Amino acid sequence: MGISEHAPHGLGSPAVAAPASLAVDLYDHYERSGEVKAYYGLLALYALARVGQGTGNSAVLDRVERVLRRFPDEIEHPPYNFPSYRIGGMAQSFLLAQGRMPERREWVREYAEEMMAAPRDGKGILKLPHSSGDLIWIDAAMAATPFLLHAGQALRNRRYIDEAVDQAVLPYDELLDSANGLLHQCRGFIAPGVLSQDHWGRGNGWGYFALAELVRGLAHDDPRRGEVVGRFRALSQALLPHQSPRGLWRQEIPLPTAWEESSGTGLILYGIGVGIACGVLEGPVWRDALRRGLTGLTTSCVNQDFSIENSCPGALCPGTGAARGTVEAYLTAQAPYRDEPHGCGPLVLALGVAPVAGVDRVVLRAEPQQTTFLEPWKGRHAHG
């Protein structure tokens, strides 16, 4: 699969690919780099499963299943905040909900029950395990909501679905900056009850992704759909004005001088695509944003060897001392690097929703990126 099916290419010349084909190529490149595990690996695997389901490609779903069959016993697992990663997390519960791997029903049930009993703060939000205070972070919505949603659907357990909603809605409400409608990443890591000062790109992407999964997964007559859709639309409207001329979102979303970041952009584009497909985001502005975003993402952040640029390394309330959790710390504590592992899953997710904007071809970077960050935008953006 890949570019060679669609157009000859070489460095300095355009390389064109079908989005679904490029999505598989990106995952192939990622898988070659090391063992698929940890939350970013499982997100990439889930994204691949979504592409397989969306295109009706059973071979892709078979491939996801083969990887999941290595879990839990053939994987050298790192420490996890969420034990459900040991069986493949959201990718595993999703395949079960698709009628695959039925022999793993009890494993999914066991880890769903573990998550239901995991530590929470006084408002019911999952908190950082093995910590003394009520430390919450928006990343947990990505871990909990899709896994519990698909587990609830597969096992016909309403408790899991309601908890999936809670773990998207409650953190959104707690971490919301009412002044601009964006999300802070965390609370309690600086001092008890204190929010981080950021509006981190991938952090907002995590919150948006969790809501998007519910928009996609809840029935239209579900009693909790309204509270999800309202928040999803509000966050969509808050994010849209901050799309850069290149089509991306920044590391610190509302700061025009912040560097443009690929993983948060991928998650946001996926959410917009889901919103369009589900009839929740209506009007040409959303398709235009998705088209511009896909154009900017591939032409700026995907090299012709399928390596990825401009993805932020792991960040949880970065910085030390008085700088901890500040905007400056999110911008400077860690620099992106080629093939940073958080980048694959969000980009594959974004490519999977390309059809809803009528995008059937995308163009990759003509030359590998030579700088740590994207060069400043120069020129008028060409809509794709």
Coordinates of C-alpha atoms in Angstrom, one line a residue, residues 214-374:
L214 CA -19.4 9.4 22.7
V215 CA -20.9 11.5 19.9
R216 CA -20.1 8.6 17.6
G217 CA -21.1 5.8 19.9
L218 CA -24.2 6.9 21.8
A219 CA -27.6 6.2 20.3
H220 CA -29.5 9.3 19.2
D221 CA -32.1 8.6 21.8
D222 CA -29.6 7.9 24.6
P223 CA -30.6 9.9 27.7
R224 CA -27.1 11.3 28.1
R225 CA -26.4 12.3 24.5
G226 CA -27.5 15.9 25.0
E227 CA -25.0 16.7 27.7
V228 CA -22.2 15.2 25.5
V229 CA -23.3 16.9 22.3
G230 CA -23.5 20.3 24.1
R231 CA -20.0 20.1 25.4
F232 CA -18.7 18.7 22.1
R233 CA -20.1 21.6 20.2
A234 CA -18.9 24.1 22.7
L235 CA -15.3 22.8 22.5
S236 CA -15.5 22.6 18.7
Q237 CA -16.5 26.3 18.6
A238 CA -13.7 27.2 21.0
L239 CA -11.1 25.3 18.9
L240 CA -12.0 26.5 15.5
P241 CA -10.7 30.1 15.6
H242 CA -7.3 28.9 16.6
Q243 CA -6.6 26.9 13.5
S244 CA -3.4 28.4 12.0
P245 CA -3.1 29.6 8.4
R246 CA -1.3 26.3 7.7
G247 CA -4.3 24.4 9.0
L248 CA -2.8 23.2 12.3
W249 CA -3.3 23.9 16.0
R250 CA -0.5 25.0 18.2
Q251 CA 1.2 23.6 21.3
E252 CA -0.4 26.4 23.3
I253 CA -3.6 26.7 21.4
P254 CA -4.5 30.4 21.8
L255 CA -0.9 31.7 21.6
P256 CA -0.2 32.8 18.0
T257 CA 3.5 32.5 18.4
A258 CA 3.5 29.0 19.7
W259 CA 4.8 26.2 17.5
E260 CA 2.4 24.1 15.5
E261 CA 1.9 20.6 16.9
S262 CA 0.8 17.5 14.9
S263 CA -0.7 15.1 17.5
G264 CA -3.1 17.6 19.0
T265 CA -4.0 18.7 15.4
G266 CA -4.7 15.0 14.4
L267 CA -7.0 14.5 17.4
I268 CA -8.9 17.8 16.7
L269 CA -9.3 16.9 13.0
Y270 CA -10.7 13.5 14.0
G271 CA -13.2 15.1 16.3
I272 CA -14.3 17.5 13.6
G273 CA -14.7 14.6 11.1
V274 CA -16.8 12.7 13.6
G275 CA -18.9 15.7 14.3
I276 CA -19.6 16.2 10.6
A277 CA -20.3 12.5 10.0
C278 CA -22.8 12.4 12.9
G279 CA -24.6 15.6 11.9
V280 CA -23.5 17.5 15.0
L281 CA -21.2 20.0 13.2
E282 CA -23.1 21.4 10.2
G283 CA -22.2 23.9 7.5
P284 CA -19.2 24.3 5.1
V285 CA -17.0 25.9 7.8
W286 CA -16.3 22.5 9.3
R287 CA -15.5 20.6 6.1
D288 CA -13.2 23.5 5.1
A289 CA -11.4 23.3 8.5
L290 CA -11.0 19.5 8.0
R291 CA -9.7 19.9 4.5
R292 CA -7.3 22.6 5.4
G293 CA -6.1 20.7 8.4
L294 CA -5.5 17.5 6.5
T295 CA -3.6 19.4 3.9
G296 CA -1.4 21.2 6.5
L297 CA -0.9 18.0 8.5
T298 CA 0.4 15.9 5.6
T299 CA 2.3 18.5 3.7
S300 CA 4.0 19.8 6.9
C301 CA 4.3 16.8 9.2
V302 CA 4.5 13.6 7.2
N303 CA 7.8 12.9 5.3
Q304 CA 7.9 10.6 2.3
D305 CA 9.4 7.8 4.3
F306 CA 6.3 8.0 6.5
S307 CA 8.1 9.5 9.5
I308 CA 6.2 12.1 11.5
E309 CA 7.3 15.6 12.6
N310 CA 6.2 18.1 15.2
S311 CA 4.6 15.8 17.8
C312 CA 5.0 16.9 21.4
P313 CA 6.7 14.4 23.7
G314 CA 4.9 13.3 26.8
A315 CA 4.0 16.2 29.0
L316 CA 2.2 16.1 32.4
C317 CA 2.4 19.5 34.1
P318 CA 6.0 20.1 32.9
G319 CA 8.5 22.4 34.5
T320 CA 10.0 22.7 38.0
G321 CA 9.5 25.0 40.8
A322 CA 7.6 28.2 40.1
A323 CA 7.7 27.3 36.3
R324 CA 5.7 24.1 36.8
G325 CA 2.5 24.0 34.7
T326 CA 3.1 27.4 33.1
V327 CA 2.6 28.1 29.5
E328 CA 6.3 28.6 29.1
A329 CA 7.0 25.1 30.5
Y330 CA 4.6 23.5 28.0
L331 CA 6.4 25.4 25.2
T332 CA 10.0 24.8 26.2
A333 CA 10.3 21.8 28.6
Q334 CA 10.5 19.3 25.8
A335 CA 11.1 19.8 22.1
P336 CA 9.4 17.6 19.4
Y337 CA 11.6 15.2 17.4
R338 CA 11.1 13.0 14.3
D339 CA 8.9 9.9 15.0
E340 CA 8.0 10.9 18.5
P341 CA 5.6 8.0 19.4
H342 CA 2.5 10.0 20.3
G343 CA 2.2 11.2 16.7
C344 CA 1.1 8.1 14.9
G345 CA -2.3 7.4 16.4
P346 CA -3.7 10.9 16.0
L347 CA -2.6 11.2 12.4
V348 CA -4.1 7.8 11.5
L349 CA -7.4 8.9 13.2
A350 CA -7.4 12.1 11.2
L351 CA -6.8 10.4 7.9
G352 CA -9.6 8.0 8.7
V353 CA -12.2 10.8 8.6
A354 CA -10.9 12.3 5.4
P355 CA -13.8 11.0 3.3
V356 CA -16.4 13.1 5.2
A357 CA -14.7 16.2 3.8
G358 CA -14.4 14.8 0.3
V359 CA -10.6 14.4 0.6
D360 CA -9.5 11.4 -1.5
R361 CA -5.8 12.4 -2.0
V362 CA -3.3 14.0 0.3
V363 CA 0.2 15.3 -0.4
L364 CA 3.3 14.7 1.7
R365 CA 6.3 16.9 2.6
A366 CA 8.5 17.3 -0.4
E367 CA 11.7 17.4 1.8
P368 CA 12.4 16.1 5.3
Q369 CA 12.0 18.8 8.0
Q370 CA 15.4 20.1 9.0
T371 CA 14.3 22.2 12.0
T372 CA 13.0 21.2 15.4
F373 CA 9.8 23.2 14.9
L374 CA 7.9 24.2 11.7

